[in-house]
mmCIF file of C-alpha atoms and ligand atoms in Angstrom:
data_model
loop_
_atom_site.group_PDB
_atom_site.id
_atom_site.type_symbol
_atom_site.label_atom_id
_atom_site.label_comp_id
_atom_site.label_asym_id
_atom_site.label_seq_id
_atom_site.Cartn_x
_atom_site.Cartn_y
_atom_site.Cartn_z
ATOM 1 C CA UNK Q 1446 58.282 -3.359 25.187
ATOM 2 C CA UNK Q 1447 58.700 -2.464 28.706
ATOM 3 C CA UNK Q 1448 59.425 -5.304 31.352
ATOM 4 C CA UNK Q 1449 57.957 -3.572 34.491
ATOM 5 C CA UNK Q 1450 56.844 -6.861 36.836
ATOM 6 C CA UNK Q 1451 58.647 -9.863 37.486
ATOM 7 C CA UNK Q 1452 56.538 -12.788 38.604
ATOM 8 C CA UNK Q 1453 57.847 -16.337 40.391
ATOM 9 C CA UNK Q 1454 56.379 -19.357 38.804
ATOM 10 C CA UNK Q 1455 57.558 -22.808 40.102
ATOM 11 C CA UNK Q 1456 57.996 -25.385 37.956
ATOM 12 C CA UNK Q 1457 58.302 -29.122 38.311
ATOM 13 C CA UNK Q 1458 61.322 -30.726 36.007
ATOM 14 C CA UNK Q 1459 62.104 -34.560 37.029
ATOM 15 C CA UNK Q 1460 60.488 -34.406 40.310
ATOM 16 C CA UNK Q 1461 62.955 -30.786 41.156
ATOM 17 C CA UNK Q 1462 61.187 -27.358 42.214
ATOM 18 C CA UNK Q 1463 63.081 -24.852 40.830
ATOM 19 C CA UNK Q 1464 61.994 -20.716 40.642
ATOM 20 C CA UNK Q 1465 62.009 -19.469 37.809
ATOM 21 C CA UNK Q 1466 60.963 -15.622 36.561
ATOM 22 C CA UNK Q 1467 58.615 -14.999 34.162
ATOM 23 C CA UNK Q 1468 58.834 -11.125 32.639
ATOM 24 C CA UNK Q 1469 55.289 -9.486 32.002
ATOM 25 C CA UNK Q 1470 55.283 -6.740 29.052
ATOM 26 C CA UNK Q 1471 52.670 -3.413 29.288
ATOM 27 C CA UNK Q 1472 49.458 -4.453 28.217
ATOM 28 C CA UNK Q 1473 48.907 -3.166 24.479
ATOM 29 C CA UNK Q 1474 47.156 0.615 24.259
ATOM 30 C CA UNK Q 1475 43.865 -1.317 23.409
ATOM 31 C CA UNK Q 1476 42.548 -4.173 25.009
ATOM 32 C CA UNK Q 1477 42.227 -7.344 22.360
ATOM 33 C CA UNK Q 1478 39.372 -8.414 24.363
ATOM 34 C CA UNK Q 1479 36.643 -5.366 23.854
ATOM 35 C CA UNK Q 1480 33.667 -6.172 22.349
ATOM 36 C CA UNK Q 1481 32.118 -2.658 21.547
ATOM 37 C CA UNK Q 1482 27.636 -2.352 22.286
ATOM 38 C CA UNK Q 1483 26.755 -4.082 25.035
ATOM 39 C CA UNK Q 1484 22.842 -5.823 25.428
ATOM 40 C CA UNK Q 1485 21.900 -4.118 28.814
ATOM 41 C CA UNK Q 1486 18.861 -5.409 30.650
ATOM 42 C CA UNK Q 1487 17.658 -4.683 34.058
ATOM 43 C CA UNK Q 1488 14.407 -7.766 34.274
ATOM 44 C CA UNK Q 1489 16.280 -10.531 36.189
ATOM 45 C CA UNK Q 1490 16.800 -11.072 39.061
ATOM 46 C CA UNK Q 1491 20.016 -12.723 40.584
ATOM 47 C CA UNK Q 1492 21.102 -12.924 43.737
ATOM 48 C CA UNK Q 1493 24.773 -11.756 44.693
ATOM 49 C CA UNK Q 1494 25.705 -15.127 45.638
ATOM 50 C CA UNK Q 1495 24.727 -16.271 41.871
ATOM 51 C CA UNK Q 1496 26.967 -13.564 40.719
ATOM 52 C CA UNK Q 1497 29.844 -14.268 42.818
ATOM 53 C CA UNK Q 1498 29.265 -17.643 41.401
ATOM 54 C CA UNK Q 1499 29.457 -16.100 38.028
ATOM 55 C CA UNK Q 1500 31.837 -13.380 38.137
ATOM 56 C CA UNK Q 1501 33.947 -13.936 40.979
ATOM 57 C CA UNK Q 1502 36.386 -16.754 39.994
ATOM 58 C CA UNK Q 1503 38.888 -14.359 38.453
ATOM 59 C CA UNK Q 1504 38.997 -11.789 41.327
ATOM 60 C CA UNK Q 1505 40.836 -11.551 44.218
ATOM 61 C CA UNK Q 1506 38.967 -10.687 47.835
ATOM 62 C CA UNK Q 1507 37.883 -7.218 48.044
ATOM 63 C CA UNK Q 1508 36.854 -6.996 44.044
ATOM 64 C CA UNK Q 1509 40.488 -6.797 42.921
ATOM 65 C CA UNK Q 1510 41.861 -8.040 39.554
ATOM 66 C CA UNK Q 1511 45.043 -7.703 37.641
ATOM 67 C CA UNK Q 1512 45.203 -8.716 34.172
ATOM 68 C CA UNK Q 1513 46.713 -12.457 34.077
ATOM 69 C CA UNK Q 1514 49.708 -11.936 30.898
ATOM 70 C CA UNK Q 1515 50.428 -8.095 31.173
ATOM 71 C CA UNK Q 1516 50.970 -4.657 33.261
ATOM 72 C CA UNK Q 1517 47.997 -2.962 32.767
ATOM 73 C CA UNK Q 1518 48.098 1.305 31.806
ATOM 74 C CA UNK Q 1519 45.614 2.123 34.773
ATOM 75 C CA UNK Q 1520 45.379 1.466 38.443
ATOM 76 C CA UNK Q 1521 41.841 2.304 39.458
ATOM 77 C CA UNK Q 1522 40.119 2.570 42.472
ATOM 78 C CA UNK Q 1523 35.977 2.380 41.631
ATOM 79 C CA UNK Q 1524 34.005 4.026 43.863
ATOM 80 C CA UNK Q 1525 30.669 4.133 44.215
ATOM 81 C CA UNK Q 1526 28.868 6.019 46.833
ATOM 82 C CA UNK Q 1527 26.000 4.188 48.262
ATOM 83 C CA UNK Q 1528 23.229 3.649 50.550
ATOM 84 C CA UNK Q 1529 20.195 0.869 50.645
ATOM 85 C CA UNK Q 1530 20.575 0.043 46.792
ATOM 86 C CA UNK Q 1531 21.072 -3.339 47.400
ATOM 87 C CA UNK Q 1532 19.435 -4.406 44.264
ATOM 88 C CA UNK Q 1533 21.499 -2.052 42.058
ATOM 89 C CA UNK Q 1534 24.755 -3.005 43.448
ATOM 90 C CA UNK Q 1535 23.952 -6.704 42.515
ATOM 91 C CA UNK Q 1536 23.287 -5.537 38.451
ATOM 92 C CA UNK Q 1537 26.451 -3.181 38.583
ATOM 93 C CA UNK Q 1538 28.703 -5.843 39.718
ATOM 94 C CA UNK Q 1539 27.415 -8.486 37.531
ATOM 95 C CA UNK Q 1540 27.997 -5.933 34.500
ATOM 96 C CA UNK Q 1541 30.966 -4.136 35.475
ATOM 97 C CA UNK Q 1542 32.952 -6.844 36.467
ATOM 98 C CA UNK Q 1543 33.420 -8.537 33.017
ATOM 99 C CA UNK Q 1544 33.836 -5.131 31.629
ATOM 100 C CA UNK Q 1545 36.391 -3.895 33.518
ATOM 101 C CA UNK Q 1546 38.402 -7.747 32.825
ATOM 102 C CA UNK Q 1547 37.957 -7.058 28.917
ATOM 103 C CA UNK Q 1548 39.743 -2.983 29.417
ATOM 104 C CA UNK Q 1549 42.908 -4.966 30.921
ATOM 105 C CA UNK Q 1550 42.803 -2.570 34.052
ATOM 106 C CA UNK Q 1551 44.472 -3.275 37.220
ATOM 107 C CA UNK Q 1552 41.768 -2.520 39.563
ATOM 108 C CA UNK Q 1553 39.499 -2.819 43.132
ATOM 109 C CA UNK Q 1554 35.938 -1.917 43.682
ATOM 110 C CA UNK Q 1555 34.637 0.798 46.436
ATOM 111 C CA UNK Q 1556 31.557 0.685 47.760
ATOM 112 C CA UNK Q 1557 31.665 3.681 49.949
ATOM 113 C CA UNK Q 1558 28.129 3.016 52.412
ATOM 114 C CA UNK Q 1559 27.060 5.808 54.766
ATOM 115 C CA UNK Q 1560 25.722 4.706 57.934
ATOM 116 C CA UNK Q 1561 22.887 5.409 59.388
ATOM 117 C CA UNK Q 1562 19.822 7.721 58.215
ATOM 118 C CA UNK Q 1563 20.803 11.189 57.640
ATOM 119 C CA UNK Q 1564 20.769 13.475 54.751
ATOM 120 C CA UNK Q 1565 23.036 11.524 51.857
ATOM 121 C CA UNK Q 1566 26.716 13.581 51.214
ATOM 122 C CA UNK Q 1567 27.347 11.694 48.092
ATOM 123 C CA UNK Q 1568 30.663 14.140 47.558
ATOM 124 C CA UNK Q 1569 31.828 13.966 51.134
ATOM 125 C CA UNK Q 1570 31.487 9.433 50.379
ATOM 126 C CA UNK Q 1571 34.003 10.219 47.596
ATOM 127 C CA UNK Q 1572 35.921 11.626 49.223
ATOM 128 C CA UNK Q 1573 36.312 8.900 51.547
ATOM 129 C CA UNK Q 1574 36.323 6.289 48.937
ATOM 130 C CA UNK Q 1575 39.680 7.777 47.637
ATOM 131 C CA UNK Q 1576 41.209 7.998 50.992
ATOM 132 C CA UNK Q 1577 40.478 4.625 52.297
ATOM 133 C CA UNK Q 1578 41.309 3.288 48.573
ATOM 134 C CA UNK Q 1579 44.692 4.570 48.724
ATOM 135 C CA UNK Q 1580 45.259 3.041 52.079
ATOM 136 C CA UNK Q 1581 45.296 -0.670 50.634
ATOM 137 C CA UNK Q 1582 47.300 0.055 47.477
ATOM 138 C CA UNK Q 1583 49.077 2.787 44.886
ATOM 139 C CA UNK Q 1584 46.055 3.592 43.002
ATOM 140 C CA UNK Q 1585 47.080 6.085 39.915
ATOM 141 C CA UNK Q 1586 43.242 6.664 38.972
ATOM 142 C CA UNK Q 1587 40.006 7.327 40.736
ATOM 143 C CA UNK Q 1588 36.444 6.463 38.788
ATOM 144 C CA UNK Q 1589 33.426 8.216 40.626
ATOM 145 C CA UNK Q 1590 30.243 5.972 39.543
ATOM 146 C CA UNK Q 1591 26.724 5.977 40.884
ATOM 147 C CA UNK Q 1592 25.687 2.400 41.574
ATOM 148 C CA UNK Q 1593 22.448 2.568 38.649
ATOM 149 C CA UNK Q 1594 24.841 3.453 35.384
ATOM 150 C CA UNK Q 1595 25.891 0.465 33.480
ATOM 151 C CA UNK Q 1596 28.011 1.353 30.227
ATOM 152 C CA UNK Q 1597 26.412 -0.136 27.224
ATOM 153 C CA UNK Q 1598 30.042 -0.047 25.177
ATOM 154 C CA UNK Q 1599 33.437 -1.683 26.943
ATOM 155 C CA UNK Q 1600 35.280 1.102 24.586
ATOM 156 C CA UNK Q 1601 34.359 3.165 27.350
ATOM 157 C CA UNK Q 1602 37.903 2.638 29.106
ATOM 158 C CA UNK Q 1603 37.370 3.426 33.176
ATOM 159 C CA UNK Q 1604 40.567 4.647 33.374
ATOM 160 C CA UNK Q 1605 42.337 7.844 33.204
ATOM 161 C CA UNK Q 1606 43.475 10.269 31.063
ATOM 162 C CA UNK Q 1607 45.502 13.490 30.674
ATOM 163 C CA UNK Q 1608 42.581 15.292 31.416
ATOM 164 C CA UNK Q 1609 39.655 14.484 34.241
ATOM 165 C CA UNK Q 1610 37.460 12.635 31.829
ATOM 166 C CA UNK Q 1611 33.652 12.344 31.856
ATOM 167 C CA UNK Q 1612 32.262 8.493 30.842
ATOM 168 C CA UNK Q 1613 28.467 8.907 31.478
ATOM 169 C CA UNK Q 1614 27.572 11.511 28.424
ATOM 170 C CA UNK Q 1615 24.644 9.661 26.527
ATOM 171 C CA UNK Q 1616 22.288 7.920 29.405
ATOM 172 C CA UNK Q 1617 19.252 6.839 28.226
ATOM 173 C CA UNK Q 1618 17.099 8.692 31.224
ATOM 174 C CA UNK Q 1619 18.079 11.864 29.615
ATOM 175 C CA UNK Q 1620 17.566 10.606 25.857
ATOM 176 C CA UNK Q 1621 20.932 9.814 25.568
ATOM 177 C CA UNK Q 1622 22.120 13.391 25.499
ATOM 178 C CA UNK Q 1623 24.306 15.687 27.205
ATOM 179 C CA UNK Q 1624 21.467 17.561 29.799
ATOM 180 C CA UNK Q 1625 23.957 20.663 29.824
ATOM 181 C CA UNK Q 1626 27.218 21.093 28.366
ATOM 182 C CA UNK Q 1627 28.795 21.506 31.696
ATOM 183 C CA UNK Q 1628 27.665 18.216 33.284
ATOM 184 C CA UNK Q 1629 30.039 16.270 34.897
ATOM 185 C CA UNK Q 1630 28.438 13.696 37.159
ATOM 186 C CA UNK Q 1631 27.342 10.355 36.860
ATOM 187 C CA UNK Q 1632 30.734 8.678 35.831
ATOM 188 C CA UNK Q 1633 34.020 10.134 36.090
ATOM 189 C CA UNK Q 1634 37.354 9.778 36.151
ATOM 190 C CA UNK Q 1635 40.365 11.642 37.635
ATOM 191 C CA UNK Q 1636 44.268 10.297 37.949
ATOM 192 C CA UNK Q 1637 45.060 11.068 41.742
ATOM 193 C CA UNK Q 1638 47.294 14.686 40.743
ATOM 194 C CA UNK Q 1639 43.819 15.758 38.977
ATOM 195 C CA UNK Q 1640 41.866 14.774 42.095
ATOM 196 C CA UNK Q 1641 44.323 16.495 44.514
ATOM 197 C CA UNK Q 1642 44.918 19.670 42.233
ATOM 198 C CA UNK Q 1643 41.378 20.281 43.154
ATOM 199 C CA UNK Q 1644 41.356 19.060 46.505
ATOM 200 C CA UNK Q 1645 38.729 16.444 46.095
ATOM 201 C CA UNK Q 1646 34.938 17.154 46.279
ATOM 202 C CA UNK Q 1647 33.483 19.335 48.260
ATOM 203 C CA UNK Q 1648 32.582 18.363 52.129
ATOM 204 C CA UNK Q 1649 29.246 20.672 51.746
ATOM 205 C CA UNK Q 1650 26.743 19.384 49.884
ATOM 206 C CA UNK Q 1651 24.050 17.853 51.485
ATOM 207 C CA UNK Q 1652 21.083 15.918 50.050
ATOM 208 C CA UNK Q 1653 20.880 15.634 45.627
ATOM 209 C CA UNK Q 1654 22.343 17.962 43.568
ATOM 210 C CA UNK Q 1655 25.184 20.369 43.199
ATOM 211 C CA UNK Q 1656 28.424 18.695 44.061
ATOM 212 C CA UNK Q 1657 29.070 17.320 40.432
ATOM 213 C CA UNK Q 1658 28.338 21.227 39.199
ATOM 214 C CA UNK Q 1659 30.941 21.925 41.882
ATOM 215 C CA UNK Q 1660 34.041 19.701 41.222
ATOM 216 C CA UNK Q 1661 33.147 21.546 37.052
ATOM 217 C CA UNK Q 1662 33.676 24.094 38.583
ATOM 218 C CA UNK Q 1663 37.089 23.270 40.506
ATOM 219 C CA UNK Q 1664 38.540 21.663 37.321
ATOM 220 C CA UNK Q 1665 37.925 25.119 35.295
ATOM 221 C CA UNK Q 1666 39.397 27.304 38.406
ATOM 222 C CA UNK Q 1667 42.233 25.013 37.964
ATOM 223 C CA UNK Q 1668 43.119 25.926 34.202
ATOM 224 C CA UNK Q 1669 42.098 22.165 33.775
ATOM 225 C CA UNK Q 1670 39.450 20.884 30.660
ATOM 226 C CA UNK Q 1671 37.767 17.827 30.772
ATOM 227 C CA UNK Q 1672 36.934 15.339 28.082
ATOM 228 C CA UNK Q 1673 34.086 12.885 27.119
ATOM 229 C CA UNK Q 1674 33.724 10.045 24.722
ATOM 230 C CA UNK Q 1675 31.453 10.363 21.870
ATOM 231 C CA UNK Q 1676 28.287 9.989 21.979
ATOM 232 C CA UNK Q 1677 27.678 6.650 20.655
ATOM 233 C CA UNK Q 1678 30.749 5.312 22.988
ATOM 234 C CA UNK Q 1679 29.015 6.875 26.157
ATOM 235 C CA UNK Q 1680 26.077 5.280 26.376
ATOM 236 C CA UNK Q 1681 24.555 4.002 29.623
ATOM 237 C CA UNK Q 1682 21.579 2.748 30.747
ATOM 238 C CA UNK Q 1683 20.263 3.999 34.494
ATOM 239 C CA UNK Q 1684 18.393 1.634 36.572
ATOM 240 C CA UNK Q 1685 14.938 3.107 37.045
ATOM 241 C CA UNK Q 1686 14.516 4.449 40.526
ATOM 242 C CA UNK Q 1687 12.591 7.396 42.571
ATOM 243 C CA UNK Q 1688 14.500 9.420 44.739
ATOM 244 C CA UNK Q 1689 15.432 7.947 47.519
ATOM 245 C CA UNK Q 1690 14.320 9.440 50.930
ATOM 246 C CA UNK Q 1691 17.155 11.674 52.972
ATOM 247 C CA UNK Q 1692 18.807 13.049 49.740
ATOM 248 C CA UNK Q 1693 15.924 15.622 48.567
ATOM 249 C CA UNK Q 1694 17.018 17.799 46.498
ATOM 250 C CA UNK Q 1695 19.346 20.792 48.510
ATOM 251 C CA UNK Q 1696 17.739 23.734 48.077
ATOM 252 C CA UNK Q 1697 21.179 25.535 49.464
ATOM 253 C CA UNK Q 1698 23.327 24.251 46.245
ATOM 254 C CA UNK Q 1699 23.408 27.301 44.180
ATOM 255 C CA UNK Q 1700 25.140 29.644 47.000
ATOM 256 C CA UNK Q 1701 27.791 27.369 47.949
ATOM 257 C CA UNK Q 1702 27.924 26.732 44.232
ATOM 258 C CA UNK Q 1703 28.291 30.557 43.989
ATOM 259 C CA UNK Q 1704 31.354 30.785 46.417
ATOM 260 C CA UNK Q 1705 33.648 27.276 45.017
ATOM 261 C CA UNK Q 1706 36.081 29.704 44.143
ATOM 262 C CA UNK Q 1707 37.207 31.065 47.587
ATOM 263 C CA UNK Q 1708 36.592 28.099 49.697
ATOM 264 C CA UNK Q 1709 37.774 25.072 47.517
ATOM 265 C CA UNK Q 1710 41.250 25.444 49.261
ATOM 266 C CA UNK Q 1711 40.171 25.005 52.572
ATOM 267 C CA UNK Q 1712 36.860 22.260 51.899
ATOM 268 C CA UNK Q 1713 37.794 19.254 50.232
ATOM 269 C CA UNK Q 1714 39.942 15.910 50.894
ATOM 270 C CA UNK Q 1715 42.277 18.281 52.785
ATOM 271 C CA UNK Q 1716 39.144 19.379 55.510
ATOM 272 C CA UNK Q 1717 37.847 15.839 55.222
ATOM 273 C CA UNK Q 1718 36.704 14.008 58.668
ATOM 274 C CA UNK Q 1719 35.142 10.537 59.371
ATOM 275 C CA UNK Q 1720 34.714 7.487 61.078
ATOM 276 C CA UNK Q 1721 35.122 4.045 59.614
ATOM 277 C CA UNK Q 1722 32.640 1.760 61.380
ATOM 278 C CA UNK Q 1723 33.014 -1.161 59.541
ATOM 279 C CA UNK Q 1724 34.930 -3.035 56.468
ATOM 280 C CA UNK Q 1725 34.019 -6.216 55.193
ATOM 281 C CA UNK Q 1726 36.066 -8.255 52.273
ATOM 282 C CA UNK Q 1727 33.644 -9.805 49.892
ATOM 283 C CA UNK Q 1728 35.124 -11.603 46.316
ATOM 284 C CA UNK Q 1729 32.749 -9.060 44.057
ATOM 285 C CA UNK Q 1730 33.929 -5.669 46.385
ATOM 286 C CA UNK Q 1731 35.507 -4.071 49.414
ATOM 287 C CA UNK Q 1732 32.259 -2.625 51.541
ATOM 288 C CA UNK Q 1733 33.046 0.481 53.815
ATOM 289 C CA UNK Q 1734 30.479 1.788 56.120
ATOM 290 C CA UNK Q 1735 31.278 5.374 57.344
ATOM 291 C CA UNK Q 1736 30.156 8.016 59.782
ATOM 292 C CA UNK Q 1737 30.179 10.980 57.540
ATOM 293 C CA UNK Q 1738 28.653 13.847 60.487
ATOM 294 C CA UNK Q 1739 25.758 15.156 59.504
ATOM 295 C CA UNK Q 1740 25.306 19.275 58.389
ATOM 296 C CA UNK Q 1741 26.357 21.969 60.420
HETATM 297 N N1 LIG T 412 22.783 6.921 46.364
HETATM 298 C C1 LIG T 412 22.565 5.802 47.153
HETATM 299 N N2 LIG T 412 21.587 5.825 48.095
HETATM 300 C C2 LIG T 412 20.799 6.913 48.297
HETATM 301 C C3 LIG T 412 21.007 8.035 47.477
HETATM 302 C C4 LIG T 412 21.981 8.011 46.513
HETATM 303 O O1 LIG T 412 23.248 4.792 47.011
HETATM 304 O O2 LIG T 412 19.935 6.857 49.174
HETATM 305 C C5 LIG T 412 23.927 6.950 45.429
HETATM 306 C C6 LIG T 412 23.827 5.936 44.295
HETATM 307 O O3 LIG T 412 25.107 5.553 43.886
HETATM 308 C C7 LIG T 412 23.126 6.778 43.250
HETATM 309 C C8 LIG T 412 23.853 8.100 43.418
HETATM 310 O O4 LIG T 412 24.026 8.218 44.808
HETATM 311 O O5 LIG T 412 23.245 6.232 41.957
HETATM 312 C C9 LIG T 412 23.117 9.306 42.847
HETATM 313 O O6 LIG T 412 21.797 9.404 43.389
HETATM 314 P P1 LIG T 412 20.501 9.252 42.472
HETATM 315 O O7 LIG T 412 20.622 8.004 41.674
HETATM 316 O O8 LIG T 412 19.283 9.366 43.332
HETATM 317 O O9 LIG T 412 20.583 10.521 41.520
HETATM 318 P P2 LIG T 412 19.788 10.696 40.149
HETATM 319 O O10 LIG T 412 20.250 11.972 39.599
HETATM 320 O O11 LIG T 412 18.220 10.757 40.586
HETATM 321 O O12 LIG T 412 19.810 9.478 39.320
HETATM 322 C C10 LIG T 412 17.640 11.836 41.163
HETATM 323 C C11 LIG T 412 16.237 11.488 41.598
HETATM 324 C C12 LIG T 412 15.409 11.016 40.471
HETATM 325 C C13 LIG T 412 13.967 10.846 40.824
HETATM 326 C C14 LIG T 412 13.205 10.395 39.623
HETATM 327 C C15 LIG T 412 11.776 10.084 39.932
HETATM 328 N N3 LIG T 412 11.135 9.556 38.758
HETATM 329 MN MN1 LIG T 413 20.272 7.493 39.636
#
């Protein structure tokens, strides 16, 4: 049992304040609290002041929690790139929150929202959400989610393993099946050495498509596997949309696809560049609006 955090309590004995410290223990390897299937539903509509109401009492400002009684395995850093899905943010929050409570992690929640109208760089967002994240505390884990996938089993730990790990592998959009056996978007996780072994995303991927075929592709160049959950853990349900306007799909993806190999070194958290316009502290998440550039 390892005693990793010592906390201060103060305690009242005959009127006397006296300190005392209180040892926490690891958190055990699985969470007593997990539930398993989930009842996902996307016809209601709350407002994110009624989930604050509902979620937010445990959480500390900027959508950070720490399990109450132990030291949890995993300090994560969600991020979720984003831009005008209001509406979605509202049913991932009111899902996730709970969730990620029950999996005993020690984490904060990224919303990573490009400013202004130009083509979407959903990569070059995560990018920035792991920069920034690290900048408020030692995150040991990274989870890349789009804002429509809500797990429909807490088993599905969003945390890290030895091995970049993809969550999102039965989504009920694509019949809950793998599309490809190579796919690794959607949800995924990477401890920090992962992420910086590959250098991040790539910087060059502009509009829908392509960047999650990319980082695949930096994990295998990197002697590094990835794994999933099974197929009955993995599920997720993805909140009906169209595609949005300003990411159409990139019509340039397969050549810089084609060339990952010889420029990963030089694009990728290493090459990144921005401009933080704005951060604002809410109880459910930490918003960050960025200047990402635009293409070349
Ligand atoms: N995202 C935004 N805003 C945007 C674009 C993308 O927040 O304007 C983020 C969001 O987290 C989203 C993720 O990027 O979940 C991925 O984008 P997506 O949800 O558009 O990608 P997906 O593969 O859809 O789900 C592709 C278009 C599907 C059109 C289907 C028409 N029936
Ligand atoms: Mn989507």
């Amino acid at each position: 049992m390892a005693v990793t955090r010592l906390t201060e309590q103060t305690q009242t004995l005959k009127g006397k304040t006296t300190e005392v410290q209180t040892k926490l223990s690891s958190c055990p390897e699985t969470s007593p609290h997990l539930v398993g299937p989930l009842h996902v539903e996307f016809n209601w509509s709350r407002t994110m002041e009624a989930v604050r109401t509902e979620c937010g009492s445990s959480l500390l400002e900027g959508g950070r929690y720490k399990p109450p009684d132990c030291i949890s395995h995993h300090k994560v850093a969600i991020i979720i790139p984003f831009r005008n899905r209001h509406q979605h943010l509202i049913q991932w929050l009111y899902y996730l929150h709970p969730v990620l409570q029950r999996q005993q992690l020690d984490y904060g929640v990224y919303i990573i929202n490009q400013d202004g109208e130009g083509m979407f760089n959903k990569a070059r967002l995560m990018n920035v959400g792991f920069a920034e994240a690290l900048k408020e505390y030692n995150y040991t884990c990274f989870v890349f989610s789009d804002v429509d996938l809500i797990p429909m089993n807490d088993r599905n730990i969003y945390g890290c393993f030895s091995k970049p790990r993809h969550l999102s592998v039965a989504v009920d959009k694509f019949g809950f099946m793998l599309p490809y056996s190579t796919i690794f978007g959607g949800v995924v996780s990477l401890s920090k050495e992962q992420y910086l072994a590959i250098n991040g995303f790539s910087n060059n991927y502009w509009g829908w498509g392509g960047e999650d075929d990319d980082i695949y592709q930096r994990i295998a160049i990197k002697s590094m596997s990835i794994t999933r959950p099974d197929m009955a853990t993995g599920r997720f349900k993805m909140i009906k949309h169209e595609r949005d306007v300003h990411n159409e799909l990139n019509l340039h993806r397969g050549e810089i696809l084609e060339k990952t190999s010889s420029t990963m070194e030089e694009d990728g958290i290493n090459s990144l560049r921005y401009t933080i316009n704005k951060i604002e502290k809410d109880t459910l998440y930490t918003f960050i609006t960025v200047d990402i550039g635009s293409p070349k």
